[in-house]
Short mmCIF file of C-alpha atoms in Angstrom, two decimals:
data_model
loop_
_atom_site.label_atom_id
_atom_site.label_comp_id
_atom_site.label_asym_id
_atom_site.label_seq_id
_atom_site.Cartn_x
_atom_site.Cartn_y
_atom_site.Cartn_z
CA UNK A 1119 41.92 -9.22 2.69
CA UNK A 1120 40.47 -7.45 5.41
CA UNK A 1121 37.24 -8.18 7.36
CA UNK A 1122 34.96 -5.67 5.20
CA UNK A 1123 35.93 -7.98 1.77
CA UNK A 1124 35.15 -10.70 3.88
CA UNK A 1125 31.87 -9.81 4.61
CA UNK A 1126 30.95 -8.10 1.20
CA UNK A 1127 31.82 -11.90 -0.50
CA UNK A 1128 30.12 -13.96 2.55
CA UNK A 1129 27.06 -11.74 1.46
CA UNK A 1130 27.39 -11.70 -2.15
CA UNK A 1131 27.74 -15.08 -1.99
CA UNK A 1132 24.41 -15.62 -0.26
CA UNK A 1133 22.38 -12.90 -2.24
CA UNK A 1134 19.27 -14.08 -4.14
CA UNK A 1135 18.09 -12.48 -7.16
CA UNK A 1136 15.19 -9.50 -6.19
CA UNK A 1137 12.13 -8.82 -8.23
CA UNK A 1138 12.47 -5.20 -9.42
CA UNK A 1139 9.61 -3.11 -8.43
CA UNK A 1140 6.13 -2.43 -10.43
CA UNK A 1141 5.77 0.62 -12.82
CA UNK A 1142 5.25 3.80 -11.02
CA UNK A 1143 1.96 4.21 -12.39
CA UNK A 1144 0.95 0.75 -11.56
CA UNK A 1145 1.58 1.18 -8.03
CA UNK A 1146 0.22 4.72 -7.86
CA UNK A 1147 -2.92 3.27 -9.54
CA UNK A 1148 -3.07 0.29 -6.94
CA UNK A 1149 -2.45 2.69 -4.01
CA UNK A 1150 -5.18 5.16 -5.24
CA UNK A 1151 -8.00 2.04 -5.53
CA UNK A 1152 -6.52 0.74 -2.09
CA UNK A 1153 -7.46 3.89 -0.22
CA UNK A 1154 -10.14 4.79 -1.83
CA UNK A 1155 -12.08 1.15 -0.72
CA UNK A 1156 -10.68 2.12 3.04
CA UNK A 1157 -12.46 5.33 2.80
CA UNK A 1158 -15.73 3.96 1.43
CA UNK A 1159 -15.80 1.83 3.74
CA UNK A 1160 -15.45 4.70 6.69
CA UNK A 1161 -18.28 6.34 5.24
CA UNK A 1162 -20.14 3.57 4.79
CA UNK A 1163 -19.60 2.74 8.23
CA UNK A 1164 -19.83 6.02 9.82
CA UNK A 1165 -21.62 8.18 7.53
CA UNK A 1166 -20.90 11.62 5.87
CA UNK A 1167 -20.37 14.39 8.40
CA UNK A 1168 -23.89 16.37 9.05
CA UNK A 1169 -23.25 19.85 6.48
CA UNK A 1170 -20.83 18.19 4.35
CA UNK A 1171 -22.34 19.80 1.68
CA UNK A 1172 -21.88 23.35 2.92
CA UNK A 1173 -17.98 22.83 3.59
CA UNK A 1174 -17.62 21.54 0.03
CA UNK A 1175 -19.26 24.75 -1.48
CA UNK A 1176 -16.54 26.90 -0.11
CA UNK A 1177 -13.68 26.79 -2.56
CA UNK A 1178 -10.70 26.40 -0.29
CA UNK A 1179 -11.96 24.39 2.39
CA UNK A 1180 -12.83 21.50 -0.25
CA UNK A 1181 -9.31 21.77 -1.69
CA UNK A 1182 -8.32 21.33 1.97
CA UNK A 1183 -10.61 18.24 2.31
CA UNK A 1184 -9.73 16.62 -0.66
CA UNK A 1185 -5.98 16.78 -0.03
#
């Protein structure tokens, strides 16, 4: 047995059972709400930018925001 078997069974011996992940949408769901409190909370903070309204009329440049 050579030193890379030795080291595969030390570790298999240790390992501990791992929780599988959360559904996909779950966690997309959870990261959506997450940032979406960090940037209320900018805004609430700071404010909307002065002529926010303006950029948002123009098609691509809200596209380019929202992203």
């Amino acid at each position: 047995m050579n030193t890379t078997d030795l080291l595969i069974d030390q570790l298999a011996g240790h390992a501990r059972p791992v929780r599988p992940l959360g559904s996909p949408l779950r966690r997309t769901v959870a990261w959506l709400f997450f940032s979406a409190a960090i940037v209320a909370a900018i805004v609430s903070v700071y404010g909307l930018r002065d002529g926010i309204e303006t950029v948002f009329a123009v098609g691509p440049e809200m596209l380019e925001w929202l992203g």
